[in-house]
mmCIF file of C-alpha atoms in Angstrom:
data_model
loop_
_atom_site.group_PDB
_atom_site.id
_atom_site.type_symbol
_atom_site.label_atom_id
_atom_site.label_comp_id
_atom_site.label_asym_id
_atom_site.label_seq_id
_atom_site.Cartn_x
_atom_site.Cartn_y
_atom_site.Cartn_z
ATOM 1 C CA MET A 1 22.261 18.777 2.106
ATOM 2 C CA MET A 2 19.644 20.576 1.272
ATOM 3 C CA GLU A 3 16.938 19.337 2.891
ATOM 4 C CA ILE A 4 12.869 19.866 2.850
ATOM 5 C CA LYS A 5 10.100 19.493 4.969
ATOM 6 C CA CYS A 6 7.102 17.405 4.135
ATOM 7 C CA ASN A 7 4.448 19.988 5.247
ATOM 8 C CA ASN A 8 6.437 22.696 3.094
ATOM 9 C CA THR A 9 5.059 20.558 -0.052
ATOM 10 C CA LEU A 10 1.468 19.820 1.634
ATOM 11 C CA ALA A 11 -1.038 20.155 -0.744
ATOM 12 C CA VAL A 12 -4.859 19.915 0.835
ATOM 13 C CA SER A 13 -8.202 20.268 -1.000
ATOM 14 C CA LEU A 14 -11.808 19.821 -0.507
ATOM 15 C CA HIS A 15 -14.480 18.365 -3.023
ATOM 16 C CA ARG A 16 -18.078 17.857 -2.290
ATOM 17 C CA VAL A 17 -19.408 14.608 -3.925
ATOM 18 C CA PHE A 18 -22.054 15.453 -6.513
ATOM 19 C CA ASN A 19 -24.201 13.771 -8.937
ATOM 20 C CA ALA A 20 -22.303 14.268 -11.841
ATOM 21 C CA ASP A 21 -19.130 12.415 -10.047
ATOM 22 C CA LEU A 22 -21.516 9.320 -9.268
ATOM 23 C CA ASN A 23 -21.090 5.907 -11.347
ATOM 24 C CA GLU A 24 -24.084 3.795 -11.497
ATOM 25 C CA HIS A 25 -23.372 1.999 -7.961
ATOM 26 C CA GLY A 26 -23.884 5.727 -6.621
ATOM 27 C CA THR A 27 -20.460 6.323 -5.410
ATOM 28 C CA VAL A 28 -17.516 8.233 -6.836
ATOM 29 C CA PHE A 29 -16.640 6.745 -10.080
ATOM 30 C CA GLY A 30 -13.094 5.479 -9.083
ATOM 31 C CA GLY A 31 -11.219 7.559 -12.347
ATOM 32 C CA GLN A 32 -12.939 10.805 -10.963
ATOM 33 C CA ILE A 33 -10.562 10.088 -8.052
ATOM 34 C CA LEU A 34 -7.457 9.636 -9.910
ATOM 35 C CA LYS A 35 -8.551 12.669 -11.226
ATOM 36 C CA LEU A 36 -8.847 14.709 -8.603
ATOM 37 C CA VAL A 37 -5.609 12.843 -6.654
ATOM 38 C CA ASP A 38 -3.179 13.308 -9.605
ATOM 39 C CA GLY A 39 -4.026 17.162 -9.254
ATOM 40 C CA GLU A 40 -3.649 17.584 -5.776
ATOM 41 C CA ALA A 41 -0.483 15.441 -5.876
ATOM 42 C CA SER A 42 0.893 17.436 -8.797
ATOM 43 C CA VAL A 43 0.576 20.582 -6.739
ATOM 44 C CA ALA A 44 2.808 18.755 -3.937
ATOM 45 C CA ALA A 45 5.421 18.156 -6.499
ATOM 46 C CA MET A 46 5.840 21.280 -8.407
ATOM 47 C CA ARG A 47 6.106 22.734 -4.568
ATOM 48 C CA VAL A 48 9.409 20.822 -4.599
ATOM 49 C CA THR A 49 10.658 21.245 -8.223
ATOM 50 C CA ARG A 50 9.337 24.781 -9.351
ATOM 51 C CA SER A 51 9.124 23.650 -12.532
ATOM 52 C CA VAL A 52 6.275 21.640 -15.121
ATOM 53 C CA VAL A 53 6.263 17.944 -13.949
ATOM 54 C CA VAL A 54 4.720 15.191 -15.568
ATOM 55 C CA THR A 55 3.056 11.952 -14.153
ATOM 56 C CA ALA A 56 5.271 8.823 -14.594
ATOM 57 C CA ALA A 57 3.370 6.529 -12.239
ATOM 58 C CA MET A 58 0.705 5.852 -9.887
ATOM 59 C CA ASP A 59 0.992 3.203 -7.656
ATOM 60 C CA HIS A 60 -0.051 1.384 -4.506
ATOM 61 C CA VAL A 61 -3.195 2.189 -5.197
ATOM 62 C CA GLN A 62 -6.060 1.486 -2.352
ATOM 63 C CA PHE A 63 -9.764 2.241 -2.582
ATOM 64 C CA LEU A 64 -10.522 1.687 0.479
ATOM 65 C CA ARG A 65 -13.909 2.824 0.896
ATOM 66 C CA PRO A 66 -16.496 4.385 -1.438
ATOM 67 C CA PHE A 67 -17.328 7.930 -1.600
ATOM 68 C CA LYS A 68 -21.201 8.189 -1.858
ATOM 69 C CA LEU A 69 -23.616 11.861 -2.045
ATOM 70 C CA GLN A 70 -23.360 14.153 1.013
ATOM 71 C CA ASP A 71 -19.961 13.244 1.224
ATOM 72 C CA SER A 72 -16.777 15.472 0.898
ATOM 73 C CA MET A 73 -13.551 14.244 -0.033
ATOM 74 C CA CYS A 74 -10.512 15.679 1.666
ATOM 75 C CA MET A 75 -7.021 15.677 -0.384
ATOM 76 C CA GLU A 76 -3.762 15.393 1.244
ATOM 77 C CA ALA A 77 -0.924 15.168 -0.573
ATOM 78 C CA TYR A 78 3.548 15.520 0.751
ATOM 79 C CA VAL A 79 6.511 15.059 -1.256
ATOM 80 C CA THR A 80 7.913 11.319 0.274
ATOM 81 C CA GLY A 81 11.081 11.408 -1.195
ATOM 82 C CA VAL A 82 13.602 13.043 -4.170
ATOM 83 C CA GLY A 83 16.031 11.800 -6.664
ATOM 84 C CA ARG A 84 17.409 14.102 -9.416
ATOM 85 C CA ARG A 85 14.531 14.643 -11.597
ATOM 86 C CA SER A 86 11.685 12.708 -10.212
ATOM 87 C CA LEU A 87 9.834 12.696 -7.036
ATOM 88 C CA GLU A 88 7.457 10.417 -4.995
ATOM 89 C CA VAL A 89 4.421 11.932 -3.146
ATOM 90 C CA PHE A 90 1.761 10.257 -0.956
ATOM 91 C CA VAL A 91 -1.871 10.907 -1.509
ATOM 92 C CA LYS A 92 -4.631 10.518 0.712
ATOM 93 C CA VAL A 93 -8.236 11.153 0.547
ATOM 94 C CA ILE A 94 -10.486 11.438 3.836
ATOM 95 C CA GLY A 95 -13.813 10.946 3.472
ATOM 96 C CA GLU A 96 -16.757 12.806 5.705
ATOM 97 C CA HIS A 97 -20.340 12.290 6.040
ATOM 98 C CA LEU A 98 -21.275 15.979 6.129
ATOM 99 C CA MET A 99 -25.091 14.808 7.430
ATOM 100 C CA THR A 100 -23.042 12.964 10.346
ATOM 101 C CA GLY A 101 -19.839 14.251 10.649
ATOM 102 C CA GLU A 102 -18.409 10.906 10.708
ATOM 103 C CA ARG A 103 -14.559 11.017 9.404
ATOM 104 C CA PHE A 104 -13.261 7.567 6.976
ATOM 105 C CA LEU A 105 -9.852 6.788 5.495
ATOM 106 C CA GLY A 106 -11.278 6.423 1.214
ATOM 107 C CA PHE A 107 -8.306 6.415 -0.630
ATOM 108 C CA THR A 108 -4.533 6.414 -0.573
ATOM 109 C CA CYS A 109 -1.640 5.957 -3.205
ATOM 110 C CA PHE A 110 1.616 6.874 -4.203
ATOM 111 C CA MET A 111 2.412 8.696 -7.252
ATOM 112 C CA THR A 112 5.629 9.358 -8.876
ATOM 113 C CA TYR A 113 6.437 12.842 -11.118
ATOM 114 C CA VAL A 114 9.304 13.834 -13.108
ATOM 115 C CA ILE A 115 10.347 17.210 -14.162
ATOM 116 C CA GLN A 116 10.033 17.753 -18.053
ATOM 117 C CA ASP A 117 12.634 19.788 -18.926
ATOM 118 C CA PRO A 118 15.764 17.528 -19.205
ATOM 119 C CA ASN A 119 17.548 19.948 -18.009
ATOM 120 C CA LYS A 120 16.317 20.560 -14.799
ATOM 121 C CA GLN A 121 17.121 18.693 -11.813
ATOM 122 C CA ILE A 122 15.676 18.608 -8.252
ATOM 123 C CA GLU A 123 17.334 21.270 -5.849
ATOM 124 C CA TYR A 124 16.596 19.239 -2.589
ATOM 125 C CA ASP A 125 18.358 16.365 -1.536
ATOM 126 C CA LYS A 126 16.474 14.868 1.443
ATOM 127 C CA VAL A 127 12.893 15.224 2.472
ATOM 128 C CA VAL A 128 12.476 15.761 5.862
ATOM 129 C CA PRO A 129 8.690 14.147 7.909
ATOM 130 C CA GLU A 130 7.789 16.288 10.407
ATOM 131 C CA THR A 131 4.466 14.049 12.193
ATOM 132 C CA PRO A 132 4.255 9.929 12.738
ATOM 133 C CA GLU A 133 2.592 9.340 9.520
ATOM 134 C CA GLN A 134 5.370 10.993 7.342
ATOM 135 C CA GLU A 135 7.957 9.455 9.164
ATOM 136 C CA ALA A 136 6.272 6.103 8.478
ATOM 137 C CA MET A 137 5.474 7.077 4.661
ATOM 138 C CA VAL A 138 9.261 8.760 4.030
ATOM 139 C CA ALA A 139 10.997 5.586 5.525
ATOM 140 C CA GLY A 140 9.095 3.382 3.113
ATOM 141 C CA TYR A 141 10.872 5.584 -0.055
ATOM 142 C CA GLN A 142 13.986 3.884 -0.913
ATOM 143 C CA THR A 143 11.974 0.119 -0.740
ATOM 144 C CA ARG A 144 9.701 1.607 -3.205
ATOM 145 C CA ARG A 145 11.414 3.412 -5.483
ATOM 146 C CA LEU A 146 13.623 0.011 -5.680
ATOM 147 C CA HIS A 147 10.514 -1.885 -6.342
ATOM 148 C CA ARG A 148 9.424 1.144 -9.225
ATOM 149 C CA LYS A 149 12.677 0.239 -10.843
ATOM 150 C CA GLU A 150 12.003 -3.568 -10.840
ATOM 151 C CA ASN A 151 8.725 -3.492 -12.110
ATOM 152 C CA ARG A 152 9.797 -0.757 -15.201
ATOM 153 C CA GLN A 153 12.456 -3.858 -15.535
ATOM 154 C CA ARG A 154 9.625 -6.401 -16.212
ATOM 155 C CA GLN A 155 7.455 -3.960 -17.638
ATOM 156 C CA LYS A 156 10.136 -3.208 -20.528
ATOM 157 C CA ILE A 157 9.548 -7.347 -21.364
ATOM 158 C CA ILE A 158 5.923 -6.755 -21.580
ATOM 159 C CA LEU A 159 5.933 -3.919 -23.457
ATOM 160 C CA ASP A 160 8.369 -4.799 -26.243
ATOM 161 C CA SER A 161 5.926 -7.436 -26.817
ATOM 162 C CA ILE A 162 2.796 -5.530 -27.559
ATOM 163 C CA ASN A 163 1.732 -5.614 -31.177
ATOM 164 C CA ILE A 164 0.841 -2.347 -32.597
ATOM 165 C CA LYS A 165 -0.255 -3.379 -36.355
ATOM 166 C CA LYS A 166 -3.403 -2.759 -37.498
ATOM 167 C CA PRO A 167 -5.970 -6.064 -36.956
ATOM 168 C CA TRP A 168 -8.674 -4.591 -38.821
#
């Protein structure tokens, strides 16, 4: 059995909030956060696959607290579960008010990536947690994976009923 430790997949980066990141409410635009998170999480995913991955899903998305001007956003991403060609990455974004030093949890989500090459598979069978947080995230992987599969089946019914003919 091939194992990989969560910390061997860990990707960490900082982003300072600037005016260009803000929406009309003076907080970081949600789409900007999603863009940054997707980029960060893909690094963790590629540390496991060592090949090109594509984003398959983003779920359990929680915008917990807004990020504002004079904040930094510390993104941490690590792999929490692996399949044959897909894997799950947990991402959290910790805010820091740069003027006061106050830290806060601003965002969390789980990302699913799939290896783009249909002939490649993930070499690892198991992800090994090294912290209490990682233990909690890894422990929930199989349940989240099952829920995603069930959701895909429900979504197929919806997608099959969507009309793409020109209404105009």
